[in-house]
Structures are given as structure tokens and as C-alpha cells.
Coordinates of C-alpha atoms and ligand atoms in Angstrom, one line a residue:
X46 CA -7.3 122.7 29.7
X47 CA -5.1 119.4 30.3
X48 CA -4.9 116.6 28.4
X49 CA -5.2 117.8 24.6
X50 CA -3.0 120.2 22.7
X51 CA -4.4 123.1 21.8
X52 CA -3.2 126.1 19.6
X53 CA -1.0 127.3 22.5
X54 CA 1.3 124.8 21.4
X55 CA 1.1 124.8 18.1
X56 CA 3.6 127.0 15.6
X57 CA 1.5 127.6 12.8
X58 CA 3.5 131.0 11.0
X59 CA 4.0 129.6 7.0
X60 CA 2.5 126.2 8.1
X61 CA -0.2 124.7 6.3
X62 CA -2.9 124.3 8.8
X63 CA -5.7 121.7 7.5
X64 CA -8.5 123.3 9.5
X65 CA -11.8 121.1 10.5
X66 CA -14.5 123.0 11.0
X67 CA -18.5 121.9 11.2
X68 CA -19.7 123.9 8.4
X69 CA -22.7 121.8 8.4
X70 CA -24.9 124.7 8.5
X71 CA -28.8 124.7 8.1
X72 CA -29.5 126.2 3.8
X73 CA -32.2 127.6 2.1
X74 CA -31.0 127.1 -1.1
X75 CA -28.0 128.6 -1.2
X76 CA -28.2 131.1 1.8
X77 CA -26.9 130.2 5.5
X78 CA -29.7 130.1 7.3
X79 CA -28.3 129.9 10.5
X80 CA -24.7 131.0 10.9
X81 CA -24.4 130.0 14.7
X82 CA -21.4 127.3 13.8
X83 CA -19.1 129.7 11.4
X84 CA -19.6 132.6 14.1
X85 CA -18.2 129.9 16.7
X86 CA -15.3 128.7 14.5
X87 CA -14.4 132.3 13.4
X88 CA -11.6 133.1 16.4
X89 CA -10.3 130.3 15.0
X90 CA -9.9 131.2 12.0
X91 CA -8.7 134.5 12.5
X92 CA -6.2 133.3 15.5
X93 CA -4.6 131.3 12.7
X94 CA -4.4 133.8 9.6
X95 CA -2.9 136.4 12.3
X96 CA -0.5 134.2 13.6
X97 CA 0.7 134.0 10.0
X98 CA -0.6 130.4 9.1
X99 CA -2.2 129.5 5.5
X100 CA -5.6 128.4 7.0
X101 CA -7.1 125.7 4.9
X102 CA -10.8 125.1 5.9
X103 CA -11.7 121.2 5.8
X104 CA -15.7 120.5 6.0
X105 CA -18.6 118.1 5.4
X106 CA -22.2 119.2 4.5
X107 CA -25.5 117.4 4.4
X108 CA -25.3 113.6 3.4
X109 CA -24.4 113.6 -0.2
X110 CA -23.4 110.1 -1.3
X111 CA -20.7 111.7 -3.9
X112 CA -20.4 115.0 -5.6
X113 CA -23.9 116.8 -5.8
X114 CA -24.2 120.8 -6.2
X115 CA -26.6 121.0 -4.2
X116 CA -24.5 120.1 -1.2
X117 CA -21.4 122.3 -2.3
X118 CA -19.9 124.4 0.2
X119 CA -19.1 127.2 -1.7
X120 CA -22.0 129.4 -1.0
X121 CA -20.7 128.6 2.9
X122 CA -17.4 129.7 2.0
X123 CA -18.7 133.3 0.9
X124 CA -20.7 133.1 4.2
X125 CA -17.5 132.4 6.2
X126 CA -15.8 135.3 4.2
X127 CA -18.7 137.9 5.7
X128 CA -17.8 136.6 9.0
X129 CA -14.6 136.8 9.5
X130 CA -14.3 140.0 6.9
X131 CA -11.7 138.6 5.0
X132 CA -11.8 136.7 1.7
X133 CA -12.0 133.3 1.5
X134 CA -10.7 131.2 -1.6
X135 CA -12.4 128.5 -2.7
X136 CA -11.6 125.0 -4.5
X137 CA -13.4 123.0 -6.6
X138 CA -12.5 120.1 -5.0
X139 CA -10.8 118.9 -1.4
X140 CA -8.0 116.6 -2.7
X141 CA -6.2 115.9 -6.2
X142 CA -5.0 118.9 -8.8
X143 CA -7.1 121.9 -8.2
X144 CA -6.7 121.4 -4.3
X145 CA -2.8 121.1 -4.5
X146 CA -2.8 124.0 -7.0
X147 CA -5.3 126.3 -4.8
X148 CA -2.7 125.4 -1.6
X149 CA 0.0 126.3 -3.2
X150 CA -1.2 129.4 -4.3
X151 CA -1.4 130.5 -0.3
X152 CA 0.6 133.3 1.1
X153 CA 0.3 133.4 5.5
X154 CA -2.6 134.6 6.6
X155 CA -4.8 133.4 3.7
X156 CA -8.1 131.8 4.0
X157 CA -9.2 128.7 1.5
X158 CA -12.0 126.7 2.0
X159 CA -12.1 123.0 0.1
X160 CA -15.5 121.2 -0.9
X161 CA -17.6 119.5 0.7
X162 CA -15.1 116.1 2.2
X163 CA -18.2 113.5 1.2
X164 CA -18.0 114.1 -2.1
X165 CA -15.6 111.3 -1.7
X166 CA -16.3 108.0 -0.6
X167 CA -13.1 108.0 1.3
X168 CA -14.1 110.7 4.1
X169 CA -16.8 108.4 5.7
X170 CA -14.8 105.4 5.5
X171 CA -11.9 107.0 7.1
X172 CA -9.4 105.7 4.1
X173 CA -6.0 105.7 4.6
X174 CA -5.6 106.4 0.8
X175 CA -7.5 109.5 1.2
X176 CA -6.5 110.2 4.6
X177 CA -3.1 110.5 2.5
X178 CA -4.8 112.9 -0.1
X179 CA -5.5 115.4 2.8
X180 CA -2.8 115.0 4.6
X181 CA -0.6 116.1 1.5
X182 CA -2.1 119.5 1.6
X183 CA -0.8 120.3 5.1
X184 CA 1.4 120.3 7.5
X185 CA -0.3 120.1 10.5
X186 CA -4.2 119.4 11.7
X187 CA -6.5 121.5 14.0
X188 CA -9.7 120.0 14.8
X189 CA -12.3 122.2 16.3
X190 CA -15.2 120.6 15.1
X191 CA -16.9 118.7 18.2
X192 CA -19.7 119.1 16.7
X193 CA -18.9 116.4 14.4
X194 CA -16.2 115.0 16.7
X195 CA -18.6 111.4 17.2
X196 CA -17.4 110.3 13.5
X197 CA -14.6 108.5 13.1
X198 CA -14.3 109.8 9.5
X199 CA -11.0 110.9 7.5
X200 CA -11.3 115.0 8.1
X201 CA -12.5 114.2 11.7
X202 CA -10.2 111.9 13.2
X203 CA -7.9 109.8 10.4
X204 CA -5.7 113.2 10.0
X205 CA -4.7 112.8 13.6
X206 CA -3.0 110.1 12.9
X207 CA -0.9 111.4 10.1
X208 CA -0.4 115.0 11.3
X209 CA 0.3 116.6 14.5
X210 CA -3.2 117.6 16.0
X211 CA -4.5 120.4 17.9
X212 CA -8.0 121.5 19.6
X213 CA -9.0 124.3 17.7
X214 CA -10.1 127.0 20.2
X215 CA -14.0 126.2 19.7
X216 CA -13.1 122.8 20.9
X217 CA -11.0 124.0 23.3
X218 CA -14.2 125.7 25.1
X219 CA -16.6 122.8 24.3
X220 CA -14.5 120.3 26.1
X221 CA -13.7 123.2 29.5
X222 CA -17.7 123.4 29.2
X223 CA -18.7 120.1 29.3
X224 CA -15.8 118.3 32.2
X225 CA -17.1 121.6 34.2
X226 CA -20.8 119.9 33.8
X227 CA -20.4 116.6 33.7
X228 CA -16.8 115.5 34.9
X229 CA -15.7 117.5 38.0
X230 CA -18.8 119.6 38.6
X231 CA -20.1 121.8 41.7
X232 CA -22.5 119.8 43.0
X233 CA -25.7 119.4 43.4
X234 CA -25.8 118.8 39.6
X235 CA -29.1 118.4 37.7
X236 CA -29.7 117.5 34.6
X237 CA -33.3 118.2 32.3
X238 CA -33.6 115.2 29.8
X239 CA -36.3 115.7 27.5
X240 CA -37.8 115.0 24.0
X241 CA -39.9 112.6 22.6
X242 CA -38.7 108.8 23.2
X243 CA -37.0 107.4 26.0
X244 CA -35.7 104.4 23.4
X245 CA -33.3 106.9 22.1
X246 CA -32.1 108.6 25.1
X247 CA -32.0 104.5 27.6
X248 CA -28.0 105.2 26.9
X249 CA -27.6 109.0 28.3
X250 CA -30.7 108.4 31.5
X251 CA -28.4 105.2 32.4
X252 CA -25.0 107.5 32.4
X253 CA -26.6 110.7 33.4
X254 CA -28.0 108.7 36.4
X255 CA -25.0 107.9 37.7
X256 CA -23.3 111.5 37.4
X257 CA -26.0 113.7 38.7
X258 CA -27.4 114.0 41.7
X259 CA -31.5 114.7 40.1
X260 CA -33.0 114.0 36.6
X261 CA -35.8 115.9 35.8
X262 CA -37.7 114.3 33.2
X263 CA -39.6 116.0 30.7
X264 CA -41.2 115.8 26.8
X265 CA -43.0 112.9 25.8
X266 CA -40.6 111.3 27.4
X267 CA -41.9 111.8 30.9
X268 CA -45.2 110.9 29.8
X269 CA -43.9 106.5 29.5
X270 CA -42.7 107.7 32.7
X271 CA -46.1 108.6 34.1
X272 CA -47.8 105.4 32.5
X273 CA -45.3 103.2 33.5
X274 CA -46.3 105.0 37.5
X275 CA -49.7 103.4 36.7
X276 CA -51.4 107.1 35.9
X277 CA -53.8 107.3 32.9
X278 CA -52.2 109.6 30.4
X279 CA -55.1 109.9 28.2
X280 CA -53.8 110.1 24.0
X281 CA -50.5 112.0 25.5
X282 CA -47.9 110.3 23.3
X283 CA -45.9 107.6 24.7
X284 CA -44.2 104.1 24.5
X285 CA -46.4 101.4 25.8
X286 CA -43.4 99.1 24.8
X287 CA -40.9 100.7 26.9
X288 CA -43.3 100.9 30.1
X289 CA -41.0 98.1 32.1
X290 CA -37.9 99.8 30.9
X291 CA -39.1 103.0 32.8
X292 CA -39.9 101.0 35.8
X293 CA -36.6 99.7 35.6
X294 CA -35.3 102.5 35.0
X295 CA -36.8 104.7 38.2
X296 CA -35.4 101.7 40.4
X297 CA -32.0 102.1 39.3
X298 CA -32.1 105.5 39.7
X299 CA -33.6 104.8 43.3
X300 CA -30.7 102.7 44.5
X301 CA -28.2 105.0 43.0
X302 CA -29.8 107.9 45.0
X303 CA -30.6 109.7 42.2
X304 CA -33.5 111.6 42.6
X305 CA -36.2 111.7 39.2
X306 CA -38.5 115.0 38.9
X307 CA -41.3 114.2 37.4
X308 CA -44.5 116.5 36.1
X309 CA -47.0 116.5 39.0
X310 CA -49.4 118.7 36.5
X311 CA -49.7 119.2 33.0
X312 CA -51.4 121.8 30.2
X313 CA -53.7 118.8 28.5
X314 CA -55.7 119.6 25.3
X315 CA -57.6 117.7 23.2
X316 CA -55.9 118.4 20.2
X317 CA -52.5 118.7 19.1
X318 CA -52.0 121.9 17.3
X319 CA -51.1 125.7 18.1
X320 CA -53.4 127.6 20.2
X321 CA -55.2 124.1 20.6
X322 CA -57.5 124.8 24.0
X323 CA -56.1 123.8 26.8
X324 CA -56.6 123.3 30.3
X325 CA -54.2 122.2 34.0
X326 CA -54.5 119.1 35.3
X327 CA -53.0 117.1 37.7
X328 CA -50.8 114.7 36.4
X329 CA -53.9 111.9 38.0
X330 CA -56.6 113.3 36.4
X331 CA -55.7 113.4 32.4
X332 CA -58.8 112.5 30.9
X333 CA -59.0 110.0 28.5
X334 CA -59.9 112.2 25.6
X335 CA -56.7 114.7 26.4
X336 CA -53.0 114.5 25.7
X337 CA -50.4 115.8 27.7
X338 CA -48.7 119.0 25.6
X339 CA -46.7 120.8 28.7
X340 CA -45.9 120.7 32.0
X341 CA -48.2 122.6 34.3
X342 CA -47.5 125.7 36.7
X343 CA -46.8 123.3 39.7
X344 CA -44.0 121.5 38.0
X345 CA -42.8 124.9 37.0
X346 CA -42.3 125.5 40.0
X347 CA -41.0 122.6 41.1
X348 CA -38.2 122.0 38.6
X349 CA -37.4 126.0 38.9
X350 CA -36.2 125.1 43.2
X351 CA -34.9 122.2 42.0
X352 CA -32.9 124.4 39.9
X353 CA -32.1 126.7 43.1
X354 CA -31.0 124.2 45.2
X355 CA -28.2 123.1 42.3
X356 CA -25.1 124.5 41.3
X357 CA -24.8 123.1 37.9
X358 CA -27.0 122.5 35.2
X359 CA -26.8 120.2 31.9
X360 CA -29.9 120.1 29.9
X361 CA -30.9 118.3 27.0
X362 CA -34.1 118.3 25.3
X363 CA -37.5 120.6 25.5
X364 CA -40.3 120.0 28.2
X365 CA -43.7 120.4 26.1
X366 CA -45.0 120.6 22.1
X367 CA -42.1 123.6 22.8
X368 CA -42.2 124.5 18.6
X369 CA -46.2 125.1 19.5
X370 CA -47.4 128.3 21.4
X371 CA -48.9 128.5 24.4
X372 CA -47.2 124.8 24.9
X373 CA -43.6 126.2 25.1
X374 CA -44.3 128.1 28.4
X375 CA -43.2 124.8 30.9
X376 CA -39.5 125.4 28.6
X377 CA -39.4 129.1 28.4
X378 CA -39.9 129.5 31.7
X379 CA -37.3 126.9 33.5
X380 CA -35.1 128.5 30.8
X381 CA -35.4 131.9 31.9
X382 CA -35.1 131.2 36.0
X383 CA -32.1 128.7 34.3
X384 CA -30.8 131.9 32.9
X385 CA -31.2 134.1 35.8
X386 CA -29.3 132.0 38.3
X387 CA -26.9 131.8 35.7
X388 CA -26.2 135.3 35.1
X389 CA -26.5 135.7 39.0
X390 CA -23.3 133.4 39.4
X391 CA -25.2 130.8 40.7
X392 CA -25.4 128.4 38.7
X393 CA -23.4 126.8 35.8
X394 CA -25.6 126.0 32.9
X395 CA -24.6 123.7 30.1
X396 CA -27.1 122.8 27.5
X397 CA -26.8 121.2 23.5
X398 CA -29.0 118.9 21.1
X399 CA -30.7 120.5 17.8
X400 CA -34.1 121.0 19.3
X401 CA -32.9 122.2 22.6
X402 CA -30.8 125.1 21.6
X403 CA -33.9 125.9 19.0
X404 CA -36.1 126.0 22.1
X405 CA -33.3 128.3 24.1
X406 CA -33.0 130.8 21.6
X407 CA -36.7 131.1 21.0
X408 CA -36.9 131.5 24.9
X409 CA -34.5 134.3 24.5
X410 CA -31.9 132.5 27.4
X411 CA -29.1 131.0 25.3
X412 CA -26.8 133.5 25.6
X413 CA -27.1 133.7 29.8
X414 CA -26.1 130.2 29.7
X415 CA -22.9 129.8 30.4
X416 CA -22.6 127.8 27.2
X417 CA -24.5 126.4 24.7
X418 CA -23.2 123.8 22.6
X419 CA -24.4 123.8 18.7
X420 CA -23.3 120.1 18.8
X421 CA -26.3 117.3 18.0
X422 CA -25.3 113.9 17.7
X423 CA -22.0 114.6 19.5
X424 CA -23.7 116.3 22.5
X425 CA -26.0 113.2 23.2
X426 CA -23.1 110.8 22.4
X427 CA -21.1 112.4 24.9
X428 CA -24.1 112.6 27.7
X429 CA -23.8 109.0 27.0
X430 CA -20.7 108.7 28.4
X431 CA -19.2 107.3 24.7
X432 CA -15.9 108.0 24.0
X433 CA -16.1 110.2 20.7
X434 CA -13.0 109.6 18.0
X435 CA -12.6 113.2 17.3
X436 CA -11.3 114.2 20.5
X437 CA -9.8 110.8 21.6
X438 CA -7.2 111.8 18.5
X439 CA -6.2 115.0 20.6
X440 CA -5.5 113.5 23.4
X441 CA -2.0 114.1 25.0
X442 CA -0.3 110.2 25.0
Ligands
LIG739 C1 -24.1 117.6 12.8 O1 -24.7 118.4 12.2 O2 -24.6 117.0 13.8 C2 -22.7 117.2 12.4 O3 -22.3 118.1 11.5 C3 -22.6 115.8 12.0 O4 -23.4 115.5 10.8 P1 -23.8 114.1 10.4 O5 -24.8 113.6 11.4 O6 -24.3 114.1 9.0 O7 -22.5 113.2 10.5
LIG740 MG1 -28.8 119.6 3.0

């Protein structure tokens, strides 16, 4: 990887290494309920303790708006500790006395996770003052939270100001995986956009359009799509606002010979609920009593030689009512023949945003992908071409 320093060049033996991490995992009560993120940052980790550097773990979880138990990331820390199966200290606080005291306390190769960095206003605002705080406690920053990489907040970005910075090795393979997708890709490139509203996602369609070389459309999404194509979508959810934005939006993908796949069938029901029965349609004959829940077998079909035709893959966002059976088939099934010509050498596949990696794992094809990111907000910021501050800071200058 060129541009950012990564742990290759950093000589962390008896340094204090202030360690970002996302440790903003999903909780029932106080039990991980999905580990995906520490099992990523765990290399990481380890790399650092056996390279004989104190490893201080530097996190954020949930939205508290100051201290609040319930948002303590001590029950994480234990959780991190089964992972990596070593212990894991823990204090009480990420700046101030029982930090300092808990830091000093380290020996090489110790673990110590600090609470949760919003319990102080400071964090979000990216303070100097507390910037300083955090700073105090090491001697040197490794970010490999990209995941969180689109805040500008103290733990994610102000330390790379103060400290000399590193990509953690997460971030490290985030950032080869996405330029391989998006930035100097094997072409023909596709990307699947889907989800519910197309107001959310105008940003990434305008950047994505001008990247790949065809958009396939799916979700709600494709349904304002449809409308806006002058075909009766019956009480399929859509944006009657946004109908002159998709016009808009299929002519500038037009005259940047960009070619948009669209559904040309769907699985229409007249109620929205699992098991809800169904029948095909073609995409001109939705009644008006029927909403749109999936695409149909056609379109299947369609977006799986699309898929055959291309060499790399970025996707982003389910096809159907994907969290209700039988209306996840149009997803599982591009995922699987996704899967396939990935683990065939065909194709690079790159996918991320919550619901879409929900949807992969439920069709059983995340880990053919070549890789999937557990990134949200930073994904889609990134499909949109944005500059994010957590990896700006990395950069080489
Ligand atoms: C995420 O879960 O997407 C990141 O941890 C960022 O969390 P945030 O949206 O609360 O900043
Ligand atoms: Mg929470």
C-alpha cells in the first residue's frame, strides 16, 4: 500500500501505542452480540503486544452525550480479552488520573482498553485540550478504525496531529480493498446500489456513475426509478418527490455511458409481511393493489450476466424486503452467483453498509467475497467520493 504509513514502519517495542479501534459493537445488554469488528481489529492487537508494544485500546460506543453505564465498554473489553486470548485491563476512564495510572502500570506486550471516548464532550468536538489529554498517554497513534474513519473526532483524527500515525493493519486492508474496487479497478466494474431512498444515496449514484461502467439499481430505490420511467408501481414504496431527480439522474448516467440495470420483473404482493402471497410480474403490469417486495427471476438473471460480463464488483445495499422471507431470494441469489465468480477468480467483489453485510451473511456469501467491509457511514461516505478525516491524517505528506 502507498501513500499511508502503516505498522511496517512503525517501532512500537516499549512504546505506548494509543490504539483506535471501532469497538462500536451491536449489545444486548451487556453481551457482544456481534463480534465481527473485534475479530477484525484482533491481528492488530496481537501484531502490537508481540512486537513488544503496550497496546492501549482507544474506542467510542453508542451515542452517549456524557458518561452513562449503559454505554461503558468494559463488558467489550472482556469480549476483546476472549478474542485475542489474552487479558485485557481496563480503566475507568480514557483521560485524567486513573488513565495515567492504568498506563503506567503497562509492561510490553500488555493490553488495556480505556472507556468509552464520548463520555467526554471533547472527543466529538475534536478539542485540542483533550486531544492533549490523549495524547499524554502515548507515544505514538495507530488508527485502524475506518469504520469510524468519516469523523473528524479527537480519537479518530485530532491524535494525528499530535502523534506520529499509522494504519493499523485492518485499515491497511480496507483501504487495498476499496482503491482495488473503486480507484484502479479491472474493468468492466459494476456496482449494486440498493435500499430504500434514492434522497440518501443522490451523492454516491452521482460518484458511482462516473466510476463504473453499470449501476444496477435495486430496493425501493429502483422502484422511483420505475415511476419516474412512467410504469405504474402500484403501493410499492417510493418517492413521488424525487421522480424528476431520477429522470435526471438516468440522463446523466446516459451521456456518461453508464449503463443503469433496472428490474424488468418483480415478486409483487399485496401485503407487506413475511410469507405475504406473492406472485411475478412484469415490471408493466404491477397492479394497483400490489407493491413491489423483490426483483423477479428475469432480473435475476439479468443482473447475475451482468455480473459475468464484469471483473469487479462493489455493492451496496439489499435488492428486495431482504429481512423478509421468500422476499430475500432476488439478494441471496445475485449474492451467491456474486460469490461463485468470486471464489472462481473471476471476479473481485467488494461490498459494506449495515444492512448489506446483514443481508450477505444471511445469504451465506460474505466470506467468498473478497472482502466485506463492517464499515456503515464510512462505506457510503466513501462511495461518495468524500474525502474521510480519519484516513486523510495517514496520509504520507
Ligand atoms: C459506526 O458504527 O458506523 C461507527 O462506529 C460510527 O459510529 P457513529 O455513527 O455513532 O459515529
Ligand atoms: Mg447502544
Amino acid at each position: 500500500m502507498t501513500g499511508f504509513r502503516t505498522l511496517d514502519q512503525a517501532d512500537v517495542a516499549n512504546k505506548r501505542v494509543l490504539l483506535r479501534v471501532d469497538l462500536n459493537v451491536p449489545m444486548e445488554g451487556v453481551r457482544v452480540s456481534d463480534a465481527t469488528r473485534i475479530e477484525r481489529v484482533a491481528p492488530t492487537i496481537t501484531e502490537i503486544a508481540d512486537r513488544g508494544g503496550k497496546v492501549i485500546l482507544l474506542s467510542h460506543l453508542g451515542r452517549p452525550k456524557g458518561p452513562d453505564p449503559k454505554d461503558s465498554l468494559r463488558p467489550v473489553a472482556a469480549a476483546v480479552s476472549a478474542i485475542v486470548g489474552r487479558p485485557v485491563g481496563f480503566a475507568d476512564d480514557c483521560i485524567g488520573p486513573k488513565a495515567e495510572a492504568a498506563v503506567s502500570a503497562m509492561r510490553p506486550g500488555d493490553i488495556l482498553c480505556l472507556e468509552n471516548t464520548r463520555f467526554h464532550k471533547g472527543e466529538e468536538k475534536n478539542d485540542p485540550t483533550f486531544v492533549d489529554a490523549l495524547a499524554k498517554l502515548g507515544d505514538l497513534w495507530v488508527n485502524d478504525a475506518f469504520s469510524a474513519a468519516h469523523r473528524a473526532h479527537a480519537s479518530t483524527e485530532g491524535l494525528g496531529h499530535v502523534l506520529p500515525a499509522y494504519a493499523g493493519r485492518t485499515m491497511q486492508a480496507e483501504l487495498d480493498a476499496l482503491s482495488k474496487a473503486l480507484e484502479a479497478p479491472q474493468r468492466p466494474v459494476v456496482a449494486i446500489v440498493g435500499g430504500a431512498k434514492i434522497s440518501t444515496k443522490l451523492d454516491l449514484l452521482g460518484n458511482l456513475m462516473s466510476k463504473v461502467n453499470a449501476l444496477v439499481i435495486g430496493g425501493a430505490m429502483a422502484n422511483t426509478f420505475l415511476a419516474a420511467q412512467g410504469k405504474a408501481v402500484g403501493k410499492s414504496l417510493y418517492e413521488h418527490d424525487l421522480l424528476g431527480t431520477a429522470k435526471e439522474t438516468l440522463a446523466k448516467a446516459a451521456s456518461r455511458q453508464c449503463e443503469i440495470v433496472l428490474p424488468v420483473d418483480a415478486v409483487a404482493a399485496k401485503k407487506f409481511e413475511a410469507n405475504a402471497p406473492s406472485r411475478v410480474v412484469s415490471v408493466d403490469a404491477v397492479g394497483g393493489d400490489e407493491m413491489i417486495l423483490d426483483i423477479g427471476p428475469r432480473s435475476i438473471e439479468h443482473v447475475v450476466s451482468v455480473l459475468a460480463r464484469a471483473k469487479t464488483l462493489v455493492w451496496n445495499g439489499p435488492f428486495g424486503a431482504f429481512e423478509m422471507e421468500p422476499f430475500d431470494t432476488g439478494t441471496v441469489e445475485v449474492a451467491e452467483a456474486a460469490a461463485e465468480l468470486t471464489a472462481a477468480g473471476k471476479l473481485v467483489s467488494v461490498a459494506g453498509g449495515g444492512d448489506t453485510v446483514a443481508a450477505l451473511n444471511a445469504a451465506g456469501a460474505s466470506e467468498r467475497f473478497s472482502y466485506v467491509s463492517t464499515a456503515g457511514g464510512a462505506f457510503l461516505e466513501w462511495l461518495e467520493g468524500k474525502a474521510l478525516p480519519g484516513v486523510e491524517v495517514l496520509r504520507v505528506k
